[in-house]
Every structure is written in structure tokens, then in C-alpha cells.
Coordinates of C-alpha atoms and ligand atoms in Angstrom, one line a residue:
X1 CA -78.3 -11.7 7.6
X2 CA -81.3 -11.3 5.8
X3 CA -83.6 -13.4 3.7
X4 CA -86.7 -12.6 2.5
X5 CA -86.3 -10.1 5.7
X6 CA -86.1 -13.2 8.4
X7 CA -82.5 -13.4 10.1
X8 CA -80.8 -16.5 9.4
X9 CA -77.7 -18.2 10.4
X10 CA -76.5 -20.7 8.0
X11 CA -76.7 -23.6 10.5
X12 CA -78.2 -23.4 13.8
X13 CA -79.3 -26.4 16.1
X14 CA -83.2 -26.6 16.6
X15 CA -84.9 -24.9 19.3
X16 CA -86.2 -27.5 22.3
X17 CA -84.4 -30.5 20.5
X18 CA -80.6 -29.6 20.2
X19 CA -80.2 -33.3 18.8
X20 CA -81.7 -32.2 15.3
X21 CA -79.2 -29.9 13.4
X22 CA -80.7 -27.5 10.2
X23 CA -79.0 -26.1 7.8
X24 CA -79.5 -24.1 4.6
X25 CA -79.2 -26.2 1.5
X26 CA -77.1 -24.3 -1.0
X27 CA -77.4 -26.4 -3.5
X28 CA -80.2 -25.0 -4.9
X29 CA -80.1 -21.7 -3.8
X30 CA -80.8 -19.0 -5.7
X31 CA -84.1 -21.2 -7.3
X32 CA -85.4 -22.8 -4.3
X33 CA -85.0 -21.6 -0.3
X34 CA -84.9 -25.5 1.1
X35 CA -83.6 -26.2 5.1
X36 CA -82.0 -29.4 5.4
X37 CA -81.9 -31.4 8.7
X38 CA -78.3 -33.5 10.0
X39 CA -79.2 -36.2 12.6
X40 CA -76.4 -38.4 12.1
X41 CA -72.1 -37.9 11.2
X42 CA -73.3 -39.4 7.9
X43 CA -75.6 -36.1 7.2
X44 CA -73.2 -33.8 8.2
X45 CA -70.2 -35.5 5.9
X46 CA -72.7 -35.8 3.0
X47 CA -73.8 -32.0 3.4
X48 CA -70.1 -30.8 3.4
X49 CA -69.3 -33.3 0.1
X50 CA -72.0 -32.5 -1.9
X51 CA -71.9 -28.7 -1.0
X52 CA -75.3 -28.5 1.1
X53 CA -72.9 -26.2 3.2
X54 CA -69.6 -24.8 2.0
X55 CA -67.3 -22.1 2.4
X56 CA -64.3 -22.4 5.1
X57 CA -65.9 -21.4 7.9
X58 CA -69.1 -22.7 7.7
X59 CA -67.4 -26.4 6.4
X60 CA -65.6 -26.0 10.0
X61 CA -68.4 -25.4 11.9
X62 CA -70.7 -28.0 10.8
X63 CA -67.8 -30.5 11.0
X64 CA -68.0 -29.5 14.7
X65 CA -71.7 -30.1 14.6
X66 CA -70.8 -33.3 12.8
X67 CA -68.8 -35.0 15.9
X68 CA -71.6 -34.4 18.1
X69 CA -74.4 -36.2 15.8
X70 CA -71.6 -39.1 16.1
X71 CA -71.5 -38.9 19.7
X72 CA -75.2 -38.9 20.0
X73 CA -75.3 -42.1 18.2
X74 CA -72.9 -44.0 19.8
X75 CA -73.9 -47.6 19.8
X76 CA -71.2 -49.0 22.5
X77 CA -69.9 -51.3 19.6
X78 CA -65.7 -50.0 20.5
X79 CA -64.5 -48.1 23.1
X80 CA -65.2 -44.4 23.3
X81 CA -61.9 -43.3 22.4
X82 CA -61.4 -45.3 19.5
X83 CA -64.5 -44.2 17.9
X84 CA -63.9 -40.5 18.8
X85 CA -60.6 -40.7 17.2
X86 CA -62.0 -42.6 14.0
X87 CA -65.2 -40.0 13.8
X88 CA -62.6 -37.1 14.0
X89 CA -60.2 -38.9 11.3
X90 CA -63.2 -39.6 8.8
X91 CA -64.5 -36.3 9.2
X92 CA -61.1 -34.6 8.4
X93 CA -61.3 -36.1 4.8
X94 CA -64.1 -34.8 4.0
X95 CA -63.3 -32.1 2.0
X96 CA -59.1 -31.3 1.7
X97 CA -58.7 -27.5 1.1
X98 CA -60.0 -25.3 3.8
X99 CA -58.5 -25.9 7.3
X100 CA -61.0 -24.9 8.7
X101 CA -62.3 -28.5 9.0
X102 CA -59.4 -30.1 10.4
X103 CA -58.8 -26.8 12.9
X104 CA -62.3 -27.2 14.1
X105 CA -61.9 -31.0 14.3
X106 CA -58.8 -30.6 16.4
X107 CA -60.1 -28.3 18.6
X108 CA -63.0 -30.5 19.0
X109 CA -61.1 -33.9 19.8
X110 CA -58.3 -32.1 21.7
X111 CA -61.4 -31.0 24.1
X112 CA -63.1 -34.5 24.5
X113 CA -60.4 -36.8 24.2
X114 CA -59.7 -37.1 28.0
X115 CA -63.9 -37.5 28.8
X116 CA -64.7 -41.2 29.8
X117 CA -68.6 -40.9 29.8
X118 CA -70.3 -40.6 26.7
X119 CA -73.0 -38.3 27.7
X120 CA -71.2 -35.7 29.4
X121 CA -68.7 -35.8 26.3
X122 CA -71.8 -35.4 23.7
X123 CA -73.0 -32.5 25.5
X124 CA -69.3 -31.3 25.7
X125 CA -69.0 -31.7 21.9
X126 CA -72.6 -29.6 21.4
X127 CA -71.5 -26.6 23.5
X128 CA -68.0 -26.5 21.6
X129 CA -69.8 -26.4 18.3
X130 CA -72.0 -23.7 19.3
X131 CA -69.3 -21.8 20.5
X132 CA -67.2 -22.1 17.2
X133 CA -70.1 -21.6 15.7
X134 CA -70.6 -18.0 18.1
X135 CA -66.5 -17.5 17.2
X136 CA -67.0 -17.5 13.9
X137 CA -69.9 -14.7 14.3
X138 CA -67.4 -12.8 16.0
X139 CA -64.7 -13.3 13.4
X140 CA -66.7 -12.0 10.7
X141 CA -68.4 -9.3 12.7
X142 CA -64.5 -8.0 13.4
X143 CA -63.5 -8.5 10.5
X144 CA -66.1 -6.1 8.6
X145 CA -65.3 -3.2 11.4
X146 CA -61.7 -3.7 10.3
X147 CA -62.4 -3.7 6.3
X148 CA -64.5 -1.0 6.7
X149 CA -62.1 1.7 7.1
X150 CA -60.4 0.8 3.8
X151 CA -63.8 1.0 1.8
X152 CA -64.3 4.5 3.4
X153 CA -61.4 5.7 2.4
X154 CA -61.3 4.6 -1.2
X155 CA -65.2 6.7 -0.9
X156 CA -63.8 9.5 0.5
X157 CA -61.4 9.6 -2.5
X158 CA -64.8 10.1 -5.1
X159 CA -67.1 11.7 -3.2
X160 CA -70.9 11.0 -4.4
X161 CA -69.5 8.2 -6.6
X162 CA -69.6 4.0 -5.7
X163 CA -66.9 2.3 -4.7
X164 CA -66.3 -0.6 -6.8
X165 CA -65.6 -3.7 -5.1
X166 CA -64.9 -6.9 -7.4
X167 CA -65.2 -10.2 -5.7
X168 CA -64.7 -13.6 -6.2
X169 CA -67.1 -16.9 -5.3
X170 CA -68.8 -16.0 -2.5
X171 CA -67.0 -15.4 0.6
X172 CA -70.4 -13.8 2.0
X173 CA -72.4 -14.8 5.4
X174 CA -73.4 -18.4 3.4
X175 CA -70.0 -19.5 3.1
X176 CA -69.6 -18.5 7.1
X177 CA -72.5 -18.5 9.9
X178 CA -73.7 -14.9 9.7
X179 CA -71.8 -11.4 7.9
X180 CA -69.2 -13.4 5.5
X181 CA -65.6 -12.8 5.3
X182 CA -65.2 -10.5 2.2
X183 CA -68.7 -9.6 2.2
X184 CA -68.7 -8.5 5.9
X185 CA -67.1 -5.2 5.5
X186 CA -69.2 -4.4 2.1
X187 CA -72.0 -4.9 4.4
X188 CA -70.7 -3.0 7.1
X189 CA -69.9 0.0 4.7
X190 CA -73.5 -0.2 2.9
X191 CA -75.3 -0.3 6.1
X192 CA -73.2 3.0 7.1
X193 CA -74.3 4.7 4.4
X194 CA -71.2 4.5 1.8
X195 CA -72.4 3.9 -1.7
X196 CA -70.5 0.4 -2.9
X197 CA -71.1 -1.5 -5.9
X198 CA -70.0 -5.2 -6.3
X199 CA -68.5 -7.1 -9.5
X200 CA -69.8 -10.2 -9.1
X201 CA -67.4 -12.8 -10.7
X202 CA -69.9 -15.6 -11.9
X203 CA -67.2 -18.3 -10.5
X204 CA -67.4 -21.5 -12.6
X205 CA -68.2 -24.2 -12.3
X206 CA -70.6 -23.9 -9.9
X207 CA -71.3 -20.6 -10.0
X208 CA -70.8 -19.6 -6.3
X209 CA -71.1 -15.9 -7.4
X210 CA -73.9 -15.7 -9.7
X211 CA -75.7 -17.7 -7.5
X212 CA -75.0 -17.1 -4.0
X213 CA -73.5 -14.1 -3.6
X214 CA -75.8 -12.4 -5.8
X215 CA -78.5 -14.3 -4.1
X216 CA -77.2 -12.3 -0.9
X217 CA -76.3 -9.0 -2.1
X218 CA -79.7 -9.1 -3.4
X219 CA -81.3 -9.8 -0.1
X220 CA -79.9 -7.5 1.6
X221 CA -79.8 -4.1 -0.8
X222 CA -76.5 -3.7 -2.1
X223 CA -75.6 -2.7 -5.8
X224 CA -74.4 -5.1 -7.5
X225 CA -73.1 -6.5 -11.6
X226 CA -72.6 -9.9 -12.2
X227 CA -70.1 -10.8 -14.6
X228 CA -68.3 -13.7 -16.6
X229 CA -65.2 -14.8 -14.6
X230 CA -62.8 -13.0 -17.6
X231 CA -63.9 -9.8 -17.1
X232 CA -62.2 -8.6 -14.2
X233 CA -58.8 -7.6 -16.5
X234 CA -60.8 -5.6 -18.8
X235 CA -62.5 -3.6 -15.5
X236 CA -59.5 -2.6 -14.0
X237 CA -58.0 -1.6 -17.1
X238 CA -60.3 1.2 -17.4
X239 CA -60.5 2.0 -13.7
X240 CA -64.0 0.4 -12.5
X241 CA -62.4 -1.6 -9.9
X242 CA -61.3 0.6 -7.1
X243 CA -60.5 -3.0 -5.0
X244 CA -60.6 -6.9 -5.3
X245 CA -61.9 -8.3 -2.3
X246 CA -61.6 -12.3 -1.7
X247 CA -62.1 -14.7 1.3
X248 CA -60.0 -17.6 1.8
X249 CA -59.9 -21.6 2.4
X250 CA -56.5 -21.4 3.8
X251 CA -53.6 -19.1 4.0
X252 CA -50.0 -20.0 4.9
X253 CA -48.4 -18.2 8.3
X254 CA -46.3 -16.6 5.3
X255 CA -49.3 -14.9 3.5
X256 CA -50.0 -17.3 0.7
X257 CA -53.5 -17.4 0.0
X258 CA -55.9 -20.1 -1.7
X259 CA -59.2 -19.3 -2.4
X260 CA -61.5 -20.7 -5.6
X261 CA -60.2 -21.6 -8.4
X262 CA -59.6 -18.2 -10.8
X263 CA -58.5 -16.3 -7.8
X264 CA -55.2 -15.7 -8.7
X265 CA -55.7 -14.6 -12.1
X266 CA -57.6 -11.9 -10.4
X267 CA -54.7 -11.0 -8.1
X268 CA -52.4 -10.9 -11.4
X269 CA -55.1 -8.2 -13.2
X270 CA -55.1 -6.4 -9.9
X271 CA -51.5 -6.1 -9.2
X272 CA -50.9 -5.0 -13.1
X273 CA -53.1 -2.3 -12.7
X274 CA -52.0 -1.1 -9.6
X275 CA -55.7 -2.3 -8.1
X276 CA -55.1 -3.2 -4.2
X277 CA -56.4 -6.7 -4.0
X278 CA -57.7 -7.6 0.1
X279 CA -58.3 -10.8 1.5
X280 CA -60.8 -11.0 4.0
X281 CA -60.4 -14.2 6.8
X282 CA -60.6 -15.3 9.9
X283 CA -57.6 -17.0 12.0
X284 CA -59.4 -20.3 11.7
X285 CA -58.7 -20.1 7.7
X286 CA -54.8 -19.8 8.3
X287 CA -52.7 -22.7 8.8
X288 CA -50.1 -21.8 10.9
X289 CA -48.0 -25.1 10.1
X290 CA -47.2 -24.9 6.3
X291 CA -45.3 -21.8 4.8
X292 CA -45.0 -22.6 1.2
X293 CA -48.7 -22.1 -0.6
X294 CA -47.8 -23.8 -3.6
X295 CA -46.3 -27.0 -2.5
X296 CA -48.0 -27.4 0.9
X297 CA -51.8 -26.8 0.5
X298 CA -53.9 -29.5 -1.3
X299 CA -55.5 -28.3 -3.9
X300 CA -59.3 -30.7 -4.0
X301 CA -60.2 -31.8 -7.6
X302 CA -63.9 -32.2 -8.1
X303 CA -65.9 -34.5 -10.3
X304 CA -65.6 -33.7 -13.7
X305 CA -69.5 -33.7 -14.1
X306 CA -69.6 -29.9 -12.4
X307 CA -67.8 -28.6 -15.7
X308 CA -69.0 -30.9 -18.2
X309 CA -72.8 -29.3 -17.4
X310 CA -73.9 -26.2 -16.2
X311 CA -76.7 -25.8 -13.5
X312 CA -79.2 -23.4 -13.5
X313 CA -83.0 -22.8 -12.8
X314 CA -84.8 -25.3 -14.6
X315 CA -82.0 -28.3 -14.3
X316 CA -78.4 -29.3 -15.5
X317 CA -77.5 -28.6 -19.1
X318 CA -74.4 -30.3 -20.5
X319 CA -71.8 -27.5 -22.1
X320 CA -69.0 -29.9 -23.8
X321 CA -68.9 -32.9 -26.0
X322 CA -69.9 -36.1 -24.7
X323 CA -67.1 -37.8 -23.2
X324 CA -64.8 -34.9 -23.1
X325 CA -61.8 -35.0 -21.4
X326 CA -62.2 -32.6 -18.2
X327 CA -60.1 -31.2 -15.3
X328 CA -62.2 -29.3 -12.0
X329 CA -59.9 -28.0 -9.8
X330 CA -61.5 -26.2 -6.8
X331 CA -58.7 -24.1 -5.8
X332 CA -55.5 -21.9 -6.6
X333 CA -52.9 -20.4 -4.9
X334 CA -52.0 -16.3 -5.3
X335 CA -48.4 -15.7 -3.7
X336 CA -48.0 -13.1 -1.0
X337 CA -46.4 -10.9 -3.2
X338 CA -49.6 -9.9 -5.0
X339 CA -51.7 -9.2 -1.7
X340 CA -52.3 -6.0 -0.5
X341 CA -53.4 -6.9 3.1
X342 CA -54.8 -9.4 5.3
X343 CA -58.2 -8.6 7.1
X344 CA -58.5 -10.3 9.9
X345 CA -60.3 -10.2 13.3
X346 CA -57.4 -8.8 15.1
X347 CA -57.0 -6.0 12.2
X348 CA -55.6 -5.6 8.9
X349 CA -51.6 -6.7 8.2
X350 CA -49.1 -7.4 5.0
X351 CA -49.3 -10.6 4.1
X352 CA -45.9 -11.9 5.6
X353 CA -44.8 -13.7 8.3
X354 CA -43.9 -11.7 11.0
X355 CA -47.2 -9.6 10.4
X356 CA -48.9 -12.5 11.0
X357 CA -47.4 -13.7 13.2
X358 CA -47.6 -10.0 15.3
X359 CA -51.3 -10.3 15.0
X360 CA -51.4 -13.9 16.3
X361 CA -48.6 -14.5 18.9
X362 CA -50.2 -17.3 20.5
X363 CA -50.2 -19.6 17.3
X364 CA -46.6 -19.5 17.3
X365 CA -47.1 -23.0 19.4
X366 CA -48.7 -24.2 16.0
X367 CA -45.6 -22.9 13.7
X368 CA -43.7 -25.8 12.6
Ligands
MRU401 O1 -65.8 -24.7 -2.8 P1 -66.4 -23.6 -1.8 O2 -67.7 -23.0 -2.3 O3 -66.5 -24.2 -0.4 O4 -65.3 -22.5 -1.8 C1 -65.5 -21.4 -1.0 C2 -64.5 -20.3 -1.3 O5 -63.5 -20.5 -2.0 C3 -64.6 -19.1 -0.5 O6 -64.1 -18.0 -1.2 C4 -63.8 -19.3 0.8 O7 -64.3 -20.4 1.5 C5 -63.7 -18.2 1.6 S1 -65.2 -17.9 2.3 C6 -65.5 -17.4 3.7

């Protein structure tokens, strides 16, 4: 995608010196455009905790990214297996929610662990992040073709009219590498000509929506409203939300879906006004080992301080009483029940087991 009309990807490793890793800091995006560079494991684990990169997949990817830096700077002081397993551990608790860490960890460790020399397992560990990073590309890029057919049907419905798309934080190509999960088939569906408007929910506390996914619809042309995060109800009460379309941090093989916090109030609004509410993800975002959403996905609580002030262009303003007492958590859970479908790379299915598990019969391994 598109900024300022240069292609980016949201982390990409530099061109003649594939030891120096650069991302895009989102920290300050939409006020300032800054790259940030990861030489070591600490820069990567520092970018994904303070929110430099976020999003499931991208989280994954740079985690991946994040065992190579380690590897680069090995200093001999334990044995090679050790410290891969302890890199792999440490980097795994970096943040709790989206699998997509630990699934790109595993993958990562599963494909080193039996390498005895240290050079030939850092350059193994580079060419598996780039290719996560190129499967998550492909992920997204699917998973727009697949949406798309829902959004031109809904258009086909109201001919000459938008079709009104609300969304949630931002599942859009900065929480992934390139395209975006829920954003992907908006994009694919403006690019083809189909007039969409987004509801942009602003997605405290930090603002994910207003700021980054606006940031991206921006740059790249599509209509677009933000709004406060309680107005979705009132939308779809009086029909201006033809769909709700969210991304995910991880989704149980029995359809249960977290995403940001707010999420499932959004799924409740939908499903009471008969809106269909879509979750866009790739496989790497569903945990094929945990069926019960509620009980079995931890839910990450944030510092306090994100709620307590707002942050906005120009600095941090504080928005409660001084020593007020504050809760921040990142994520929620919306039941199966309430989803309309699943978009995935492999196609669209009802969030239910043996959907899933009919679009991915390989994982079955993983169930359990
Ligand atoms: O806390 P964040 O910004 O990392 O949370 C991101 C989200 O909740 C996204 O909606 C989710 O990762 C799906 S994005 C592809």
C-alpha cells in the first residue's frame, strides 16, 4: 500500500545489509511519518511492547524478524540451543493476545532447533522471516479476493449508492505487512470500481481507527467517516451500516473471535439489527488448540496511563481525575453465535468447527 504514493510494506529488512531491520513507527502516525530501525532481539521486543508495530500479523512477523537479530548477536556465552530456546521463550511474552506471535515463534524454533552452527541457523532464521513475512502478503491478498464478492453483492443490492462498511481498530495493511485483513477486501472492492464508504470507529484508547486506519483510507482514496466508538448502534438502527467488518488477534478452532476491545459490543448492535458482522483473518490468527473464547484466550491489560490521557497531534492530554482508578483492557471476545462468516485465505465459512476445520484439514494435528 500507498503512502504519500510510495509502496510500503510495514517492515522490510534493508536492501544490501539484511542485518538492519526497518519498520514503520506507528506510534506516531498519523502526525509524523518516522521509520525505525531493529538491530538487536531487544528492538524488536521493545517495538512490539510499546506498539512501534502492532496488529496480529505484523506482531508475528516481526517476532520472526526478532529471532534472527538474536541469532546475529550471539555472543557464544551458552550453548546454541539453550539460547535459541530462551530467545523464543522471551519473545513469546511479549505481548499475550494475538497468536500470531507464538505461531510465528514456533514455526521459527521448530525450523532451527536441529541446526548446530550458528551461521547457517541465522541465515535459516532470516529466510523463514521473509517468508512469513511473503505468507502473510499472500494471506491478505486472498483474503480481499474472497471478501470481495460479499461487498459486490451488498452493491449490487443499491445500485449507484455506497456500501457502508463499519470497522473496528484498524485491521488494515499497518496491522499486517501489505493489504490488511478487514481492510483488504474494501481495497480490493474500491480499486474495482464499487463505491464503499467506511465507519471508522475511533477505538479508544489509543485510537487505532482515528488514527491509523483513517491515516490509510486516506492514503489510499477511499470514503471514509470517523466516529466515536458508541455510534455504531445508532447507524445500524437506521440502516447506514450495510456490514461490520473486523480483523482478529485470535480466533478459537470453534469460531470465537477476539479482536480490540469494544468489538463485541459491535457484534451485539449488528446481530440486533439484523446487520451481517464479517471477520476478516488469516490462518495464522486462529488457534487451533483452545475452543472456548471466553475462558481460554488471554485477554492483555495495558497500562492504565493509555486511558487516563488521550494522545493526539500536539502531545498527551490527561482526560480523568488525577489518581483515578482505571482499567485498559486490550481485547474482548464475541461468541460464534454472533458472526456471520469467517474470511479467510482459503475462502469464506461459518464460524464453527467443522467449517473450520473443512477449510484447514491439515491443522487438525494442532487440535487438542
Ligand atoms: O492492540 P493492537 O493495535 O495490536 O490490536 C490490533 C487489533 O485488534 C486488530 O483488529 C487485529 O490485530 C486484527 S488486525 C489484522
Amino acid at each position: 500500500m500507498n503512502i504519500n504514493g510510495q509502496h510500503f510494506h510495514t517492515i522490510w529488512a534493508e536492501a544490501g545489509n539484511y542485518n538492519i531491520i526497518r519498520v514503520i513507527d506507528q506510534q506516531k502516525l498519523p502526525f509524523e511519518f518516522n521509520i525505525k530501525t531493529l538491530k538487536t532481539f531487544s528492538d524488536a521486543k521493545e517495538a512490539i511492547s510499546k506498539m512501534t508495530v502492532r496488529g496480529a500479523p505484523l506482531i508475528g512477523v516481526t517476532a520472526a524478524y526478532g529471532i534472527f537479530l538474536a541469532l546475529l548477536n550471539y555472543q557464544n556465552d551458552k550453548p546454541l540451543p539453550v539460547y535459541l530456546k530462551e530467545m523464543c521463550d522471551d519473545m513469546k511474552t511479549t505481548r499475550p493476545t494475538a497468536v500470531n506471535l507464538a505461531y510465528a515463534v514456533d514455526i521459527i524454533y521448530r525450523h532451527l532447533k536441529n541446526e548446530t552452527d550458528v551461521k547457517r541457523m541465522t541465515n535459516r532464521a532470516f529466510n523463514k522471516a521473509e517468508e512469513l513475512k511473503h505468507l502473510e502478503i499472500d494471506y491478505c491478498n486472498a483474503i480481499g479476493e474472497h471478501g470481495l464478492p460479499l461487498i459486490e453483492q451488498i452493491a449490487r443490492q443499491k445500485p449507484g449508492k455506497p456500501v457502508n462498511i463499519l470497522t473496528h481498530c484498524n485491521a488494515g495493511w499497518l496491522a499486517s505487512i501489505d493489504w490488511g485483513t478487514a481492510l483488504a477486501p474494501v481495497y480490493k472492492a474500491h480499486l474495482n470500481g464499487i463505491p464503499v464508504h467506511v465507519w471508522v470507529d475511533e477505538t479508544r484508547p489509543r485510537n487505532q481507527g482515528s488514527r491509523l486506519t483513517a491515516f490509510e483510507l486516506q492514503q489510499q482514496g477511499v470514503p471514509f467517516t470517523v466516529i466515536p466508538d458508541n455510534t455504531g448502534g445508532h447507524l445500524m438502527q437506521h440502516g447506514k451500516v450495510d456490514m461490520v467488518l473486523v480483523g482478529s488477534d485470535r480466533t478459537t478452532r470453534t469460531g470465537d473471535v477476539c479482536n480490540k476491545i469494544g468489538t463485541y459490543l459491535k457484534a451485539l448492535a449488528a446481530f440486533d439489527n439484523g446487520v451481517p458482522f464479517y471477520v476478516a483473518l488469516p490462518s495464522s490468527s486462529i488457534d487451533f488448540s483452545i475452543a472456548n473464547g471466553l475462558t481460554e484466550i488471554p485477554i492483555e491489560e495495558r497500562n492504565f496511563e493509555e486511558v487516563q490521557f488521550i494522545e493526539g497531534k500536539g502531545g498527551k492530554v490527561q482526560v480523568t481525575p488525577d489518581d483515578c482508578p482505571i482499567a485498559n483492557y486490550g481485547f474482548d471476545v464475541t461468541p460464534a453465535r454472533l458472526v456471520a462468516g469467517l474470511i479467510t485465505e482459503r475462502g469464506i465459512c461459518e464460524a464453527t468447527e467443522k467449517e473450520i476445520s473443512n477449510l484447514f484439514p491439515n491443522e487438525k494435528r494442532r487440535l487438542h
